[in-house]
CSV table of C-alpha atoms in Angstrom, one decimal:
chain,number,residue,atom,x,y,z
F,338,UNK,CA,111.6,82.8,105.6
F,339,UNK,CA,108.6,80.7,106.1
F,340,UNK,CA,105.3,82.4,107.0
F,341,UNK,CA,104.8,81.9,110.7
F,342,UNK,CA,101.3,80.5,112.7
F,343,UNK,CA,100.3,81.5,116.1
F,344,UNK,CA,97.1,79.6,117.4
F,345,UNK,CA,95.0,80.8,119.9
F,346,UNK,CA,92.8,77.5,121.3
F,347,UNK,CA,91.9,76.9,124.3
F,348,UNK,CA,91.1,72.8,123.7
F,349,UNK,CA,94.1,70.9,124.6
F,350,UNK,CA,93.1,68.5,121.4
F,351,UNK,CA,92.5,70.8,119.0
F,352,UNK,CA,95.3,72.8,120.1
F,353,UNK,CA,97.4,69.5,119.9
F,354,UNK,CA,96.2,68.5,116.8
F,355,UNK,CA,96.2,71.5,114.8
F,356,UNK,CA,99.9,72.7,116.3
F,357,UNK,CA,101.4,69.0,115.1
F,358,UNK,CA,100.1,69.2,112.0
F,359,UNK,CA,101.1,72.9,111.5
F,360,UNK,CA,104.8,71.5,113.2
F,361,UNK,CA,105.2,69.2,110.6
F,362,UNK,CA,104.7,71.2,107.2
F,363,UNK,CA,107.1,72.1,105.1
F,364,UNK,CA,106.3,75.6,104.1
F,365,UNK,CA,105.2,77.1,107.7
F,366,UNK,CA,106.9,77.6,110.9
F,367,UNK,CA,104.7,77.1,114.0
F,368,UNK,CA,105.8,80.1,116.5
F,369,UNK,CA,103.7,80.0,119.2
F,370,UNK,CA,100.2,78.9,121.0
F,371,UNK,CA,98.0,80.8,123.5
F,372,UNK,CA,95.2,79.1,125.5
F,373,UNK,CA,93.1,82.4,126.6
F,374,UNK,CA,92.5,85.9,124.9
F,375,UNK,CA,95.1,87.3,127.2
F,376,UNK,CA,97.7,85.4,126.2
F,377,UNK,CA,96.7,85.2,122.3
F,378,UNK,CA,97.0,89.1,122.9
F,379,UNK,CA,100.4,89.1,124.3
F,380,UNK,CA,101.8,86.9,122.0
F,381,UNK,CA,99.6,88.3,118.6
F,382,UNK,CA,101.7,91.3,119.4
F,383,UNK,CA,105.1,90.3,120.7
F,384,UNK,CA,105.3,87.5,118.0
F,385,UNK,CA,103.8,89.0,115.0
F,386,UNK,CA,102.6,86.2,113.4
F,387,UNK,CA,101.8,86.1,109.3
F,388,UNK,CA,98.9,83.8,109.9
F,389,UNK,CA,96.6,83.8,113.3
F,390,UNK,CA,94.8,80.4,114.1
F,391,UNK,CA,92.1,81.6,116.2
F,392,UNK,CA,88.7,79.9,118.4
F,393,UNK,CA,86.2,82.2,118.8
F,394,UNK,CA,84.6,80.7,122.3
F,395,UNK,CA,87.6,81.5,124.8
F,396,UNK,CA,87.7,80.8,128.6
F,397,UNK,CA,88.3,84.3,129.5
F,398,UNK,CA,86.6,86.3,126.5
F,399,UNK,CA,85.6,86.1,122.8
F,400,UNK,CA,88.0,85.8,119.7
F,401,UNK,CA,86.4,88.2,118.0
F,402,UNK,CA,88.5,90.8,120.3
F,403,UNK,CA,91.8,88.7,118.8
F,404,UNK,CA,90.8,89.3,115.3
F,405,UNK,CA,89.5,93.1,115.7
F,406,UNK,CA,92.9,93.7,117.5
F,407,UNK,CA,95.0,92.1,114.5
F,408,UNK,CA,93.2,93.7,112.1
F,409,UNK,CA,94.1,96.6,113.3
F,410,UNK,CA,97.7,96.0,114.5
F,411,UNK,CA,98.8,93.5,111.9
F,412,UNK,CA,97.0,94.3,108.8
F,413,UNK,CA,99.7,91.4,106.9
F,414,UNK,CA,98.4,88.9,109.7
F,415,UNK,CA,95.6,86.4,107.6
F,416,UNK,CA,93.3,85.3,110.2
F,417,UNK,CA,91.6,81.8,110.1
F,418,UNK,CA,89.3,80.6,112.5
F,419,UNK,CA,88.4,77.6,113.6
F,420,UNK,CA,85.3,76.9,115.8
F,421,UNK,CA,82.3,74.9,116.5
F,422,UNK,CA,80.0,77.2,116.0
F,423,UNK,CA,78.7,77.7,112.2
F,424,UNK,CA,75.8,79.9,112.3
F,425,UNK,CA,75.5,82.3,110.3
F,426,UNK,CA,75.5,85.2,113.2
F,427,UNK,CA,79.0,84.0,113.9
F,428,UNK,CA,80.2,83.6,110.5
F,429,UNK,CA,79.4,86.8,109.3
F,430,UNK,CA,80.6,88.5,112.8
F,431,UNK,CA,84.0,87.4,112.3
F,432,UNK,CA,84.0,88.3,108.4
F,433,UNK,CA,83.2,92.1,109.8
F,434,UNK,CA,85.9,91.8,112.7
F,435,UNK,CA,88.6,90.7,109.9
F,436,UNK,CA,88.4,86.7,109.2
F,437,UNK,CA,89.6,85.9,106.1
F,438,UNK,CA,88.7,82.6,106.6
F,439,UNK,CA,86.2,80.1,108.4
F,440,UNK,CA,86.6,76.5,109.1
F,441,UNK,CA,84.6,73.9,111.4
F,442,UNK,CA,86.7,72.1,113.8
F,443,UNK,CA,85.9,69.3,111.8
F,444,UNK,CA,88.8,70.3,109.7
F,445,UNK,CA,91.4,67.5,109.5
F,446,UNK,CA,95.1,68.3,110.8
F,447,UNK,CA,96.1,68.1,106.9
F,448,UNK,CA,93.2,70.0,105.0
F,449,UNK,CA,94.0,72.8,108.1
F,450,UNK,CA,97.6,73.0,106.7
F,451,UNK,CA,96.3,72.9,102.9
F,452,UNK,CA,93.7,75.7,103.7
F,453,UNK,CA,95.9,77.8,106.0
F,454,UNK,CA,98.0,77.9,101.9
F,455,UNK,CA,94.8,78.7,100.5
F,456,UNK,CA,94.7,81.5,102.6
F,457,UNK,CA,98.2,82.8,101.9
F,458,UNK,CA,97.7,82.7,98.4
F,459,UNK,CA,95.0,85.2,98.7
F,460,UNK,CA,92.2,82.7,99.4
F,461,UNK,CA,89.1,82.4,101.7
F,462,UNK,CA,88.9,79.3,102.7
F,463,UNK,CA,85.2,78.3,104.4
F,464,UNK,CA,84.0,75.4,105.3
F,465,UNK,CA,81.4,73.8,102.7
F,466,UNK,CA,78.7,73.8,104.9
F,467,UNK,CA,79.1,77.7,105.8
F,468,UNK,CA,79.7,78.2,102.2
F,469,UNK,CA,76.3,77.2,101.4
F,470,UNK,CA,74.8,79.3,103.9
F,471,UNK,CA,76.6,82.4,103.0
F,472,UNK,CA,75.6,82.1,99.0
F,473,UNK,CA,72.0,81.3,100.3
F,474,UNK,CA,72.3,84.8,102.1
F,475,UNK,CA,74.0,86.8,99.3
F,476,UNK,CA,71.3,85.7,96.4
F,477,UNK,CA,70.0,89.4,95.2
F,478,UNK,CA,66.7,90.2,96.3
F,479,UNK,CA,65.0,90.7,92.4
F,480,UNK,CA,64.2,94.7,93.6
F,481,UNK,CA,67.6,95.7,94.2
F,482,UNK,CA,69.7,97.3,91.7
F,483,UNK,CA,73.6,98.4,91.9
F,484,UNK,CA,74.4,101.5,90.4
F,485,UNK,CA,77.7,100.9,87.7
F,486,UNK,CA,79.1,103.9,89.0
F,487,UNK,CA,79.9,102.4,92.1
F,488,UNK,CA,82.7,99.6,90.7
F,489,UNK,CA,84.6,100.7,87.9
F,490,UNK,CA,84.6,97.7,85.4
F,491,UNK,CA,88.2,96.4,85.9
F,492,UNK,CA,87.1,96.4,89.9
F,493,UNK,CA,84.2,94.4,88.8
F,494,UNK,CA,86.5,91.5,86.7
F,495,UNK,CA,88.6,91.6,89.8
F,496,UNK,CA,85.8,90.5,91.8
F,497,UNK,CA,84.3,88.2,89.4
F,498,UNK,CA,87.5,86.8,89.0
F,499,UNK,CA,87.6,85.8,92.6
F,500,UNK,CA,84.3,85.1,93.2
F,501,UNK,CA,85.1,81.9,90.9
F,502,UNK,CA,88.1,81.4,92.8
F,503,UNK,CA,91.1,82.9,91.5
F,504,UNK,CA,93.6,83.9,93.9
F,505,UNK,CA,95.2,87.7,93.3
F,506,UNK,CA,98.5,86.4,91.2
F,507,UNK,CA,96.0,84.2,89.3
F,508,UNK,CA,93.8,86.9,88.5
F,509,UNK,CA,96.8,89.5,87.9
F,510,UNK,CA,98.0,86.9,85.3
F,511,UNK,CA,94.0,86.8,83.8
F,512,UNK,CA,93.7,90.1,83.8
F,513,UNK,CA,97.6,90.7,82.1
F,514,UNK,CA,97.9,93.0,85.4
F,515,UNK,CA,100.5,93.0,88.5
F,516,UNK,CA,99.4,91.7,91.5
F,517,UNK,CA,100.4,94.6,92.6
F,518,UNK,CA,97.9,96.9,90.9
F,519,UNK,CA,95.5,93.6,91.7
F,520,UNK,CA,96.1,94.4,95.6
F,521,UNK,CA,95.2,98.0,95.0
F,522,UNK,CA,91.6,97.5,92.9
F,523,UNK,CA,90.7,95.1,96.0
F,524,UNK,CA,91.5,98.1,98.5
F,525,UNK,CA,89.2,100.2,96.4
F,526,UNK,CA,86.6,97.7,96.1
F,527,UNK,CA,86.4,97.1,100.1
F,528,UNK,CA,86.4,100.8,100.7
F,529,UNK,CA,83.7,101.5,98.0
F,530,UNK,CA,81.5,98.6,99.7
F,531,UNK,CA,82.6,99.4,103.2
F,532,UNK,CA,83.6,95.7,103.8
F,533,UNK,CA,86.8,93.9,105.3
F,534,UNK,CA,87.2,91.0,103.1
F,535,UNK,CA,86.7,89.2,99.9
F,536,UNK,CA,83.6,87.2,100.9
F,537,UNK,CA,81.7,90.1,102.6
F,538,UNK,CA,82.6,91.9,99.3
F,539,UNK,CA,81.1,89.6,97.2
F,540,UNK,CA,77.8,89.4,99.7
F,541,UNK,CA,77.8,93.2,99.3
F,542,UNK,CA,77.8,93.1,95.9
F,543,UNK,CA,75.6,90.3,95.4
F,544,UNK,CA,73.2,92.0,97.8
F,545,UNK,CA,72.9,95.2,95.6
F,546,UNK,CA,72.4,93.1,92.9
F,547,UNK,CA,75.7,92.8,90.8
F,548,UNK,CA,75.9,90.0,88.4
F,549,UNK,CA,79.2,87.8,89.2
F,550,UNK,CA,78.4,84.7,87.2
């Protein structure tokens, strides 16, 4: 079965764009497309989509709601946004709510389908621009320490690993691990560091001062 796309936009050309270029890729199946928050809701749960293309600037509320509620309720569901806004407030708001990954809606119809890949390969994609802001925020303060005890050392390879990119089959194979047993050191990491997703993990991280070079 081919992963399925819901978007939730409420720009009639974005919307346009990003559903005909979604429409015509191979490896994904476009299911549906909301408008408002109200709708996105309706259809995030009746439709249960593997990926959620989501604005965050809505006509009748914010997507953030959208993202909270399918983090909760779809936990599977990878969430991408899309949005003109790329401060850093917003960024790391949706990050917390349960992005996995944030592009400008500069993004072309075909780097939208090669990222929305990214993503389901166990990838964040960001946009470069909010890349650079977000490793600009995450460089250590020279103070701040990280006690070892926190990450075990095979938790800390995992996130090294995907700090330079790897996604969690490449990193099982690395490590001579399943990606499986990959999945679960990630779940340990976010619960030790109290975050949501692999970029907030590695600003947590880099913020107490771990090495990940």
């Amino acid at each position: 079965m081919k992963p399925t796309v819901l978007i939730v936009e409420d720009d009639l050309l974005f919307k346009t764009h990003f559903a005909d270029a979604i429409a015509h890729a191979q490896d994904f199946r476009l299911i549906g497309h909301a408008d408002d928050l109200q709708s996105g809701r309706q259809l995030l749960r009746k439709l249960m989509p593997d990926v959620l293309l989501v604005d965050l600037g809505l006509p009748d509320g914010n997507g953030l709601d959208l993202i909270r509620e399918a983090a909760r309720t779809l936990p599977q569901c990878e969430v991408l946004v899309s949005t003109v806004f790329g401060d850093e407030k917003h960024v790391l708001a949706s990050i917390e709510a349960g992005a996995t990954g944030y592009l400008l809606k500069e993004t072309r119809g075909p780097e939208l389908v090669e990222q929305i890949r990214v993503l389901r390969k166990g990838g964040s994609p960001i946009s470069p621009v909010i890349a650079r802001q977000l490793l600009m925020r995450m460089a250590p303060e020279p103070s701040t320490s990280i006690s070892m005890d926190l990450l075990s050392p095979r938790e800390i390879e995992v996130l090294r690993l995907s700090t330079k990119g790897f996604n969690f089959d490449e990193v099982a194979t690395l490590m001579g691990l399943s990606r499986h047993t990959i999945t679960t050191f990630v779940k340990r990491i976010y619960r030790k560091l109290h975050v949501h997703s692999k970029t907030e993990a590695i600003y947590e991280a880099r913020k107490l001062g771990l090495t990940l070079h």
